[in-house]
Amino acid sequence: MAKDGKPIDELVRNQVLAKAQLEARGQEIAASGRLIVVAFVDLVESTRLKWDQPPAEWLGHIYVFILRVSKLAEQSGGSVVKRIGDAVMVTFVDTSAPERFFDSLAADEMLRAHHYRIAVDYGDAFHFEFLEGLPDDPYGRVVDRCARVLELAAPATILCTRDYRRQVAGSWYGSLGEFSLRGFPENMELFYRSLVDSDPQGYLQPLLDSVNEQSRRLEGYRTV
């Protein structure tokens, strides 16, 4: 007899049943895996705006950005998954759709006053439905990797992985070499595309500065 008065056999049966239900749910989610494009569009310098401007101004600035990015994503065939702070997470099934989306962002007059950066990746994702009626929430290494790539992106630029680059052979992305992504065991090659006219070599130094700034938190290490 357990302390709560329930027979041990009943507790064991309940535990086995709960484990079986959890495994069945895990198998169901695993079966939902499919190849998708994941993109993060992140507003840059929003923290500074919150200090420099009154709430009415910076709230309106962020509101216009999120609303406009979400609308252009949907018009380009994307699904807006969620809004994370000042960033919008978008997924695409059609691998040609993200480039149309990025082009529409660059051409949009309403976004000219906003500074933003983009990270994009391609790979398997598994889809959760936490509550009935809510859109599926993709999970997996491709989502985590895309979020790490975003940490290295600079304003008016798109950074992508080799996996995404292979899907858009007709678009111009220049290789920046291999970089270490936080939490990932191997270095990964990153590719660059500018949303404005610029020299990719001129972008490399700010990227290295960004990586080195992060590495200073690790005593005894330096990124080269």
mmCIF file of C-alpha atoms in Angstrom, residues 6-139:
data_model
loop_
_atom_site.group_PDB
_atom_site.id
_atom_site.type_symbol
_atom_site.label_atom_id
_atom_site.label_comp_id
_atom_site.label_asym_id
_atom_site.label_seq_id
_atom_site.Cartn_x
_atom_site.Cartn_y
_atom_site.Cartn_z
ATOM 1 C CA LYS A 6 -3.654 3.490 -3.360
ATOM 2 C CA PRO A 7 -2.512 -0.099 -3.987
ATOM 3 C CA ILE A 8 0.952 -0.384 -5.515
ATOM 4 C CA ASP A 9 -0.441 -2.413 -8.433
ATOM 5 C CA GLU A 10 -2.809 0.431 -9.368
ATOM 6 C CA LEU A 11 -0.030 3.000 -9.232
ATOM 7 C CA VAL A 12 2.180 0.829 -11.452
ATOM 8 C CA ARG A 13 -0.652 0.317 -13.954
ATOM 9 C CA ASN A 14 -1.311 4.067 -14.089
ATOM 10 C CA GLN A 15 2.381 4.789 -14.572
ATOM 11 C CA VAL A 16 2.699 2.247 -17.392
ATOM 12 C CA LEU A 17 -0.444 3.638 -19.040
ATOM 13 C CA ALA A 18 0.801 7.212 -18.800
ATOM 14 C CA LYS A 19 4.164 6.194 -20.299
ATOM 15 C CA ALA A 20 2.440 4.381 -23.161
ATOM 16 C CA GLN A 21 0.231 7.396 -23.856
ATOM 17 C CA LEU A 22 3.271 9.686 -23.850
ATOM 18 C CA GLU A 23 5.145 7.399 -26.265
ATOM 19 C CA ALA A 24 2.097 7.231 -28.539
ATOM 20 C CA ARG A 25 1.873 11.018 -28.548
ATOM 21 C CA GLY A 26 5.584 11.221 -29.314
ATOM 22 C CA GLN A 27 5.169 8.860 -32.275
ATOM 23 C CA GLU A 28 2.250 10.948 -33.534
ATOM 24 C CA ILE A 29 4.337 14.125 -33.383
ATOM 25 C CA ALA A 30 7.317 12.382 -35.018
ATOM 26 C CA ALA A 31 5.049 11.416 -37.909
ATOM 27 C CA SER A 32 4.253 15.109 -38.430
ATOM 28 C CA GLY A 33 7.829 15.852 -39.508
ATOM 29 C CA ARG A 34 8.224 17.523 -42.891
ATOM 30 C CA LEU A 35 10.680 19.714 -44.742
ATOM 31 C CA ILE A 36 9.969 23.423 -44.426
ATOM 32 C CA VAL A 37 11.671 26.802 -44.732
ATOM 33 C CA VAL A 38 11.958 28.730 -41.462
ATOM 34 C CA ALA A 39 12.593 32.482 -41.423
ATOM 35 C CA PHE A 40 12.953 35.020 -38.629
ATOM 36 C CA VAL A 41 12.478 38.709 -39.451
ATOM 37 C CA ASP A 42 13.769 40.732 -36.523
ATOM 38 C CA LEU A 43 13.452 44.464 -35.864
ATOM 39 C CA VAL A 44 16.860 45.925 -34.980
ATOM 40 C CA GLU A 45 17.556 48.596 -32.339
ATOM 41 C CA SER A 46 14.088 48.361 -30.820
ATOM 42 C CA THR A 47 15.554 48.489 -27.300
ATOM 43 C CA ARG A 48 17.195 51.846 -28.074
ATOM 44 C CA LEU A 49 13.906 53.164 -29.472
ATOM 45 C CA LYS A 50 12.151 52.281 -26.212
ATOM 46 C CA TRP A 51 14.603 54.478 -24.328
ATOM 47 C CA ASP A 52 14.791 57.334 -26.827
ATOM 48 C CA GLN A 53 11.098 57.703 -27.687
ATOM 49 C CA PRO A 54 7.876 58.000 -25.687
ATOM 50 C CA PRO A 55 5.751 54.820 -25.587
ATOM 51 C CA ALA A 56 3.212 56.102 -28.106
ATOM 52 C CA GLU A 57 5.938 56.483 -30.744
ATOM 53 C CA TRP A 58 7.925 53.278 -30.304
ATOM 54 C CA LEU A 59 4.804 51.152 -29.829
ATOM 55 C CA GLY A 60 3.405 52.474 -33.100
ATOM 56 C CA HIS A 61 6.748 51.849 -34.837
ATOM 57 C CA ILE A 62 6.871 48.216 -33.706
ATOM 58 C CA TYR A 63 3.175 47.666 -34.412
ATOM 59 C CA VAL A 64 3.512 48.803 -38.039
ATOM 60 C CA PHE A 65 6.580 46.604 -38.514
ATOM 61 C CA ILE A 66 5.009 43.408 -37.171
ATOM 62 C CA LEU A 67 1.708 43.990 -38.959
ATOM 63 C CA ARG A 68 3.348 44.753 -42.306
ATOM 64 C CA VAL A 69 5.821 41.840 -42.171
ATOM 65 C CA SER A 70 3.011 39.447 -41.261
ATOM 66 C CA LYS A 71 0.825 40.637 -44.129
ATOM 67 C CA LEU A 72 3.622 40.386 -46.703
ATOM 68 C CA ALA A 73 4.515 36.910 -45.443
ATOM 69 C CA GLU A 74 0.961 35.678 -45.921
ATOM 70 C CA GLN A 75 0.717 37.311 -49.348
ATOM 71 C CA SER A 76 3.885 35.445 -50.345
ATOM 72 C CA GLY A 77 2.492 32.067 -49.310
ATOM 73 C CA GLY A 78 4.011 31.898 -45.844
ATOM 74 C CA SER A 79 2.477 31.029 -42.493
ATOM 75 C CA VAL A 80 3.061 33.389 -39.574
ATOM 76 C CA VAL A 81 3.788 31.025 -36.684
ATOM 77 C CA LYS A 82 4.331 33.488 -33.868
ATOM 78 C CA ARG A 83 5.689 36.854 -32.855
ATOM 79 C CA ILE A 84 8.659 36.636 -30.501
ATOM 80 C CA GLY A 85 9.311 40.051 -29.023
ATOM 81 C CA ASP A 86 10.126 42.246 -32.023
ATOM 82 C CA ALA A 87 10.661 39.304 -34.394
ATOM 83 C CA VAL A 88 8.212 37.472 -36.646
ATOM 84 C CA MET A 89 8.663 33.735 -37.262
ATOM 85 C CA VAL A 90 7.409 32.579 -40.664
ATOM 86 C CA THR A 91 7.408 29.149 -42.333
ATOM 87 C CA PHE A 92 7.076 28.157 -45.986
ATOM 88 C CA VAL A 93 6.384 24.850 -47.692
ATOM 89 C CA ASP A 94 7.107 26.190 -51.192
ATOM 90 C CA THR A 95 10.870 26.817 -51.294
ATOM 91 C CA SER A 96 10.482 29.534 -53.943
ATOM 92 C CA ALA A 97 8.143 31.589 -51.752
ATOM 93 C CA PRO A 98 10.698 32.961 -49.234
ATOM 94 C CA GLU A 99 12.628 34.825 -51.915
ATOM 95 C CA ARG A 100 9.419 36.497 -53.095
ATOM 96 C CA PHE A 101 8.770 37.425 -49.483
ATOM 97 C CA PHE A 102 12.244 38.915 -49.009
ATOM 98 C CA ASP A 103 11.924 40.899 -52.234
ATOM 99 C CA SER A 104 8.562 42.272 -51.101
ATOM 100 C CA LEU A 105 10.083 43.365 -47.786
ATOM 101 C CA ALA A 106 12.900 45.217 -49.549
ATOM 102 C CA ALA A 107 10.470 46.954 -51.920
ATOM 103 C CA ASP A 108 7.864 47.927 -49.332
ATOM 104 C CA GLU A 109 7.630 51.671 -48.710
ATOM 105 C CA MET A 110 6.144 51.272 -45.223
ATOM 106 C CA LEU A 111 9.211 49.333 -44.066
ATOM 107 C CA ARG A 112 11.770 51.857 -45.312
ATOM 108 C CA ALA A 113 11.877 53.496 -41.876
ATOM 109 C CA HIS A 114 12.514 50.176 -40.127
ATOM 110 C CA HIS A 115 15.872 48.475 -39.655
ATOM 111 C CA TYR A 116 15.572 44.709 -39.632
ATOM 112 C CA ARG A 117 17.567 41.547 -40.233
ATOM 113 C CA ILE A 118 16.602 38.104 -41.504
ATOM 114 C CA ALA A 119 17.752 34.529 -40.895
ATOM 115 C CA VAL A 120 16.474 31.642 -43.016
ATOM 116 C CA ASP A 121 17.006 27.875 -42.946
ATOM 117 C CA TYR A 122 15.617 24.675 -44.468
ATOM 118 C CA GLY A 123 15.105 21.278 -42.869
ATOM 119 C CA ASP A 124 12.836 18.862 -41.032
ATOM 120 C CA ALA A 125 10.469 20.222 -38.417
ATOM 121 C CA PHE A 126 7.914 18.525 -36.205
ATOM 122 C CA HIS A 127 4.585 20.179 -35.554
ATOM 123 C CA PHE A 128 2.804 20.494 -32.222
ATOM 124 C CA GLU A 129 -0.783 21.575 -31.724
ATOM 125 C CA PHE A 130 -0.823 22.704 -28.115
ATOM 126 C CA LEU A 131 -4.409 23.956 -28.110
ATOM 127 C CA GLU A 132 -7.242 23.182 -30.482
ATOM 128 C CA GLY A 133 -7.715 25.909 -33.054
ATOM 129 C CA LEU A 134 -4.175 27.289 -32.791
ATOM 130 C CA PRO A 135 -1.779 26.920 -35.742
ATOM 131 C CA ASP A 136 0.840 24.182 -35.586
ATOM 132 C CA ASP A 137 4.041 25.205 -33.840
ATOM 133 C CA PRO A 138 7.110 23.738 -35.614
ATOM 134 C CA TYR A 139 9.914 22.353 -33.476
#
